[in-house]
């Protein structure tokens, strides 16, 4: 007799990945295995992030971990956890991380034949840890381009359109993993009672319109004229300003409620602050898969041709109508002399 579920069961991330793999008949399971490696590392980082406040309080006594090592700064710790997991998992040939100047190559026998590379910001917004504000991990996965077991920087300098998967983990009031492989965006919430990420937000969509704008208005005077006029306009409509200072947290809230996140160029930082490869591209992939838009104020983020690993780019991401409206303000004022 065929089993017929008697209740709407909980679907774990692992089950979801396996079910989805069936949708890709030629999938060899490596990407599924890599996504599960990310899940394992996220659980380990989550455990330490949740203690961070305690460590901070105890920080004066030089907290040591069980190996007798001095407690590392959490963003370096997170980087180590992900790197160790990827090395053990052997599903990526190499990783480029915000925490490492150069990309890292995994040279064990299995990794040598891996066909993927990964880029990540292991713990974005980590300056917020000691004030207990949500932080996040951001990751982006590409197929390796170099032949055989060779690997070069060009394998990491691919446009965002070529990503095979991307996602983020948000360590907040709950811990969530949100990702896409190009067939929509799904969110999984960690259930600590069973230690599993469980499907909680199926087929996430950016509301086309929103009422929230996220930007550091402390830099208002340094913004270009079109952006200042846009901000003046949204204030006149009494829209809601929400800026956490943690990209993943602002992006996640806007994805659910509708809104726009802006980190623009300024006179002193003409390329803005955020990194193209491991912050803007993965979230842009998620945004577009969820019906949103991501641009540098003029051009689509996912079309940008990277020149170096840690390059920055101005960033406008969120609800379609909101990004398109601010782009119009920028276009109409791009040649104007500032007020
Ligand atoms: P500012 C965190 O350092 C970060 O990269 C993003 O997570 C955040 O949105 C932004 O920088 C905050 O930067 O200059 O407004 O403090």
Coordinates of C-alpha atoms and ligand atoms in Angstrom, one line a residue:
X1 CA 0.0 0.0 0.0
X2 CA 1.4 3.5 -0.9
X3 CA 2.1 5.7 2.1
X4 CA -0.3 8.6 2.2
X5 CA 0.9 11.4 4.7
X6 CA -1.8 12.0 7.3
X7 CA -0.4 15.4 8.2
X8 CA 1.5 18.3 6.6
X9 CA 4.9 17.1 7.7
X10 CA 7.9 19.4 8.3
X11 CA 10.4 19.3 5.5
X12 CA 14.0 19.7 6.5
X13 CA 16.6 21.4 4.4
X14 CA 18.3 18.1 3.6
X15 CA 15.0 16.5 2.5
X16 CA 14.2 19.6 0.4
X17 CA 17.6 19.5 -1.3
X18 CA 17.3 15.8 -2.1
X19 CA 13.7 16.3 -3.4
X20 CA 14.9 19.2 -5.5
X21 CA 17.8 17.2 -6.8
X22 CA 15.3 14.9 -8.4
X23 CA 14.2 18.0 -10.5
X24 CA 17.7 18.0 -12.0
X25 CA 18.1 14.6 -13.6
X26 CA 21.7 15.3 -14.5
X27 CA 22.6 16.5 -11.0
X28 CA 25.4 14.4 -9.7
X29 CA 24.7 15.4 -6.1
X30 CA 27.8 17.5 -5.5
X31 CA 25.8 20.8 -5.3
X32 CA 23.4 19.1 -2.9
X33 CA 26.3 17.9 -0.8
X34 CA 27.9 21.4 -0.9
X35 CA 24.6 23.0 0.3
X36 CA 24.5 20.5 3.2
X37 CA 28.1 21.4 4.1
X38 CA 27.0 25.0 4.3
X39 CA 24.1 24.0 6.5
X40 CA 26.5 22.1 8.9
X41 CA 28.9 25.1 9.1
X42 CA 25.9 27.5 9.7
X43 CA 24.8 25.4 12.7
X44 CA 28.3 25.5 14.2
X45 CA 28.6 29.3 13.7
X46 CA 25.1 29.8 15.1
X47 CA 26.1 28.0 18.3
X48 CA 29.0 30.4 18.9
X49 CA 27.1 33.5 17.8
X50 CA 24.4 32.8 20.3
X51 CA 27.1 32.7 23.1
X52 CA 28.9 35.8 21.8
X53 CA 27.2 38.1 24.2
X54 CA 28.3 35.9 27.1
X55 CA 31.8 35.8 25.8
X56 CA 31.7 39.5 25.5
X57 CA 30.8 39.8 29.1
X58 CA 33.4 37.3 30.1
X59 CA 35.9 38.8 27.6
X60 CA 38.0 40.4 30.4
X61 CA 39.2 37.0 31.6
X62 CA 40.7 35.9 28.2
X63 CA 38.1 33.2 27.5
X64 CA 39.8 30.0 26.1
X65 CA 38.2 27.2 24.2
X66 CA 38.6 23.5 24.9
X67 CA 41.8 23.4 22.8
X68 CA 43.3 26.0 25.0
X69 CA 43.2 28.5 22.1
X70 CA 42.3 32.1 22.9
X71 CA 38.8 32.8 21.8
X72 CA 39.0 34.1 18.3
X73 CA 37.1 37.1 17.0
X74 CA 33.8 35.7 15.8
X75 CA 34.2 36.7 12.2
X76 CA 37.6 35.0 12.0
X77 CA 36.1 32.0 13.9
X78 CA 33.2 31.8 11.4
X79 CA 35.6 31.9 8.5
X80 CA 37.6 29.0 10.0
X81 CA 34.4 27.0 10.6
X82 CA 33.3 27.4 7.0
X83 CA 36.8 26.7 5.6
X84 CA 37.2 23.6 7.7
X85 CA 33.8 22.3 6.7
X86 CA 34.5 22.8 3.0
X87 CA 37.9 21.2 3.3
X88 CA 36.3 18.1 5.0
X89 CA 33.4 18.1 2.6
X90 CA 35.6 18.3 -0.5
X91 CA 32.8 19.7 -2.7
X92 CA 34.6 22.9 -3.6
X93 CA 38.0 23.4 -5.3
X94 CA 38.5 26.7 -3.6
X95 CA 37.0 29.6 -1.6
X96 CA 37.3 33.3 -1.8
X97 CA 36.4 35.0 1.5
X98 CA 36.1 38.5 2.8
X99 CA 38.5 37.4 5.6
X100 CA 41.3 36.3 3.2
X101 CA 43.2 38.6 0.8
X102 CA 43.8 35.7 -1.7
X103 CA 41.5 32.8 -2.5
X104 CA 42.1 29.5 -0.7
X105 CA 42.6 26.2 -2.6
X106 CA 41.7 22.8 -1.1
X107 CA 44.3 20.3 -2.2
X108 CA 43.1 16.9 -0.9
X109 CA 42.5 14.1 -3.4
X110 CA 38.7 14.6 -3.6
X111 CA 38.7 18.4 -3.6
X112 CA 41.1 18.3 -6.5
X113 CA 38.3 17.0 -8.8
X114 CA 35.6 19.4 -7.4
X115 CA 33.8 21.4 -10.0
X116 CA 32.6 24.3 -7.8
X117 CA 34.1 27.4 -6.3
X118 CA 32.5 29.4 -3.5
X119 CA 32.7 33.0 -2.4
X120 CA 31.6 34.2 1.0
X121 CA 31.3 36.8 3.6
X122 CA 31.4 34.5 6.6
X123 CA 30.0 36.9 9.1
X124 CA 28.7 40.2 7.7
X125 CA 27.9 42.9 10.2
X126 CA 30.0 41.3 12.9
X127 CA 30.6 44.7 14.5
X128 CA 27.0 44.4 15.7
X129 CA 27.7 41.2 17.7
X130 CA 28.4 42.9 21.0
X131 CA 25.2 44.9 20.8
X132 CA 23.2 41.8 20.0
X133 CA 22.0 42.9 16.6
X134 CA 21.3 40.2 13.9
X135 CA 24.2 39.3 11.6
X136 CA 24.6 37.0 8.7
X137 CA 26.7 34.8 6.4
X138 CA 26.4 35.3 2.6
X139 CA 27.6 32.7 0.0
X140 CA 27.8 32.5 -3.8
X141 CA 28.6 29.3 -5.8
X142 CA 29.9 29.0 -9.4
X143 CA 31.1 26.2 -11.6
X144 CA 34.9 26.2 -12.0
X145 CA 36.0 27.3 -15.5
X146 CA 39.6 26.2 -15.5
X147 CA 40.3 22.8 -17.0
X148 CA 41.2 19.7 -14.9
X149 CA 42.2 20.4 -11.4
X150 CA 43.7 23.8 -12.2
X151 CA 42.3 26.9 -10.4
X152 CA 42.9 30.5 -11.0
X153 CA 41.5 33.9 -9.9
X154 CA 39.5 34.0 -13.1
X155 CA 37.4 31.1 -11.7
X156 CA 36.2 33.6 -9.0
X157 CA 35.9 36.6 -11.3
X158 CA 32.7 35.5 -13.0
X159 CA 29.6 37.8 -13.5
X160 CA 26.8 37.2 -11.1
X161 CA 24.6 35.8 -13.9
X162 CA 26.8 32.7 -13.8
X163 CA 26.1 31.7 -10.2
X164 CA 24.6 28.2 -9.8
X165 CA 23.5 28.9 -6.2
X166 CA 23.5 31.7 -3.6
X167 CA 22.1 32.3 -0.2
X168 CA 22.5 33.7 3.2
X169 CA 22.1 32.7 6.9
X170 CA 20.7 35.3 9.3
X171 CA 21.5 34.8 13.0
X172 CA 18.6 36.7 14.5
X173 CA 15.6 36.1 16.8
X174 CA 15.7 32.8 14.9
X175 CA 18.3 31.5 12.6
X176 CA 17.3 31.1 9.0
X177 CA 19.0 29.9 5.9
X178 CA 17.6 31.3 2.6
X179 CA 18.9 30.2 -0.8
X180 CA 18.2 29.8 -4.5
X181 CA 19.6 27.5 -7.2
X182 CA 17.6 29.4 -9.9
X183 CA 14.2 27.8 -9.2
X184 CA 12.8 30.4 -6.8
X185 CA 13.8 31.3 -3.2
X186 CA 13.1 29.2 -0.1
X187 CA 13.7 29.9 3.6
X188 CA 14.5 27.4 6.3
X189 CA 14.3 28.1 10.0
X190 CA 16.5 26.3 12.5
X191 CA 14.5 24.2 14.9
X192 CA 16.9 23.9 17.9
X193 CA 14.8 21.1 19.4
X194 CA 15.8 18.8 16.5
X195 CA 18.9 20.7 15.2
X196 CA 17.4 20.9 11.7
X197 CA 16.7 23.8 9.3
X198 CA 13.0 23.3 8.4
X199 CA 11.1 24.8 5.4
X200 CA 9.3 27.8 6.8
X201 CA 9.1 30.3 3.9
X202 CA 8.3 28.6 0.6
X203 CA 8.8 30.4 -2.7
X204 CA 9.7 33.8 -1.1
X205 CA 8.7 36.8 -3.3
X206 CA 9.8 40.5 -3.1
X207 CA 6.6 42.6 -2.9
X208 CA 6.8 44.8 -6.0
X209 CA 6.1 47.9 -3.9
X210 CA 7.3 48.6 -0.4
X211 CA 7.1 51.3 2.2
X212 CA 10.6 50.8 3.8
X213 CA 13.9 52.4 2.8
X214 CA 17.2 51.3 4.3
X215 CA 20.1 53.7 4.0
X216 CA 22.7 55.4 6.3
X217 CA 21.3 58.9 6.1
X218 CA 24.2 60.2 8.2
X219 CA 26.0 60.4 4.8
X220 CA 23.2 62.4 3.2
X221 CA 25.3 65.4 2.4
X222 CA 27.8 63.2 0.5
X223 CA 25.1 61.6 -1.7
X224 CA 24.6 62.6 -5.3
X225 CA 21.8 65.0 -6.0
X226 CA 19.4 62.5 -7.5
X227 CA 19.6 60.3 -4.5
X228 CA 19.1 63.2 -2.1
X229 CA 16.0 64.3 -4.1
X230 CA 14.7 60.7 -4.0
X231 CA 15.1 60.6 -0.2
X232 CA 13.4 64.0 0.2
X233 CA 10.5 62.6 -1.9
X234 CA 10.1 59.4 0.2
X235 CA 10.1 61.5 3.4
X236 CA 7.4 63.6 2.0
X237 CA 5.4 60.4 1.6
X238 CA 6.2 59.5 5.2
X239 CA 7.7 56.2 4.2
X240 CA 9.4 54.1 6.9
X241 CA 13.1 54.4 7.5
X242 CA 14.7 51.2 8.8
X243 CA 18.5 50.8 8.8
X244 CA 20.0 48.1 11.1
X245 CA 23.6 48.4 9.9
X246 CA 23.6 44.8 9.1
X247 CA 23.0 44.1 5.3
X248 CA 21.6 40.6 5.7
X249 CA 19.1 41.7 8.4
X250 CA 17.9 44.8 6.3
X251 CA 17.7 42.7 3.1
X252 CA 15.8 39.9 4.8
X253 CA 13.2 42.2 6.4
X254 CA 12.7 44.0 3.1
X255 CA 12.4 40.7 1.2
X256 CA 9.5 39.8 3.5
X257 CA 7.8 43.2 3.9
X258 CA 8.9 45.0 0.8
X259 CA 11.5 47.8 0.7
X260 CA 14.8 49.0 -0.7
X261 CA 18.3 48.8 0.7
X262 CA 20.8 51.4 -0.6
X263 CA 24.5 51.6 -0.1
X264 CA 25.4 54.3 -2.6
X265 CA 28.6 55.9 -3.8
X266 CA 29.7 59.0 -2.0
X267 CA 32.3 61.7 -2.8
X268 CA 34.9 59.9 -0.7
X269 CA 33.9 56.4 -1.7
X270 CA 32.9 56.4 -5.4
X271 CA 32.5 52.6 -5.5
X272 CA 30.4 52.5 -2.3
X273 CA 31.3 50.1 0.5
X274 CA 29.8 46.7 -0.3
X275 CA 31.7 44.0 -2.1
X276 CA 30.4 42.8 -5.5
X277 CA 31.4 39.2 -5.4
X278 CA 30.4 37.9 -1.9
X279 CA 27.8 40.5 -0.8
X280 CA 26.0 42.1 -3.7
X281 CA 26.0 39.3 -6.3
X282 CA 24.5 36.5 -4.1
X283 CA 21.8 38.8 -2.7
X284 CA 21.1 40.1 -6.2
X285 CA 20.6 36.6 -7.4
X286 CA 18.1 36.0 -4.5
X287 CA 16.4 39.3 -5.2
X288 CA 15.9 38.6 -8.9
X289 CA 14.7 35.0 -8.2
X290 CA 12.2 36.6 -5.8
X291 CA 11.0 39.1 -8.4
X292 CA 13.1 42.0 -7.1
X293 CA 15.8 44.2 -8.7
X294 CA 19.4 44.8 -7.9
X295 CA 21.5 47.6 -9.6
X296 CA 24.4 49.9 -9.0
X297 CA 22.0 52.8 -9.6
X298 CA 22.2 52.4 -13.3
X299 CA 23.2 48.9 -14.4
X300 CA 22.1 45.4 -13.3
X301 CA 24.4 44.0 -10.6
X302 CA 24.4 40.5 -12.0
X303 CA 25.8 41.8 -15.3
X304 CA 28.8 43.5 -13.7
X305 CA 32.1 42.0 -15.0
X306 CA 34.4 41.6 -11.9
X307 CA 37.9 42.8 -12.1
X308 CA 39.2 41.9 -8.6
X309 CA 38.1 39.7 -5.7
X310 CA 37.3 42.5 -3.2
X311 CA 36.0 45.1 -5.5
X312 CA 33.2 47.3 -4.2
X313 CA 30.1 48.5 -6.0
X314 CA 27.2 50.9 -5.2
X315 CA 24.2 48.9 -4.3
X316 CA 20.4 49.4 -4.7
X317 CA 18.4 46.2 -4.0
X318 CA 14.8 45.4 -3.2
X319 CA 11.3 45.8 -4.5
X320 CA 11.1 46.3 -8.2
X321 CA 9.1 49.6 -8.2
X322 CA 11.3 51.2 -5.6
X323 CA 14.6 50.4 -7.3
X324 CA 13.3 51.6 -10.6
X325 CA 12.0 54.8 -9.1
X326 CA 15.3 55.7 -7.5
X327 CA 17.1 54.8 -10.7
X328 CA 14.9 57.4 -12.5
X329 CA 15.8 60.1 -9.9
X330 CA 19.5 59.3 -10.4
X331 CA 19.2 59.4 -14.2
X332 CA 17.2 62.6 -14.3
X333 CA 19.8 64.4 -12.1
X334 CA 23.1 62.7 -13.1
X335 CA 24.4 65.8 -14.9
X336 CA 22.9 68.4 -12.4
X337 CA 25.2 70.5 -10.4
X338 CA 24.7 69.7 -6.7
X339 CA 22.5 72.1 -4.8
Ligands
LIG1 P1 27.6 51.8 7.6 C1 28.4 45.9 7.8 O1 29.7 46.4 8.0 C2 28.0 46.3 6.4 O2 28.9 45.7 5.5 C3 26.6 46.0 6.1 O3 26.2 44.8 6.7 C4 25.8 47.2 6.6 O4 24.6 47.4 5.9 C5 26.8 48.3 6.3 O5 28.1 47.7 6.2 C6 26.8 49.4 7.3 O6 27.7 50.4 6.9 O7 28.7 52.6 6.8 O8 26.3 52.4 7.3 O9 27.9 51.7 9.0

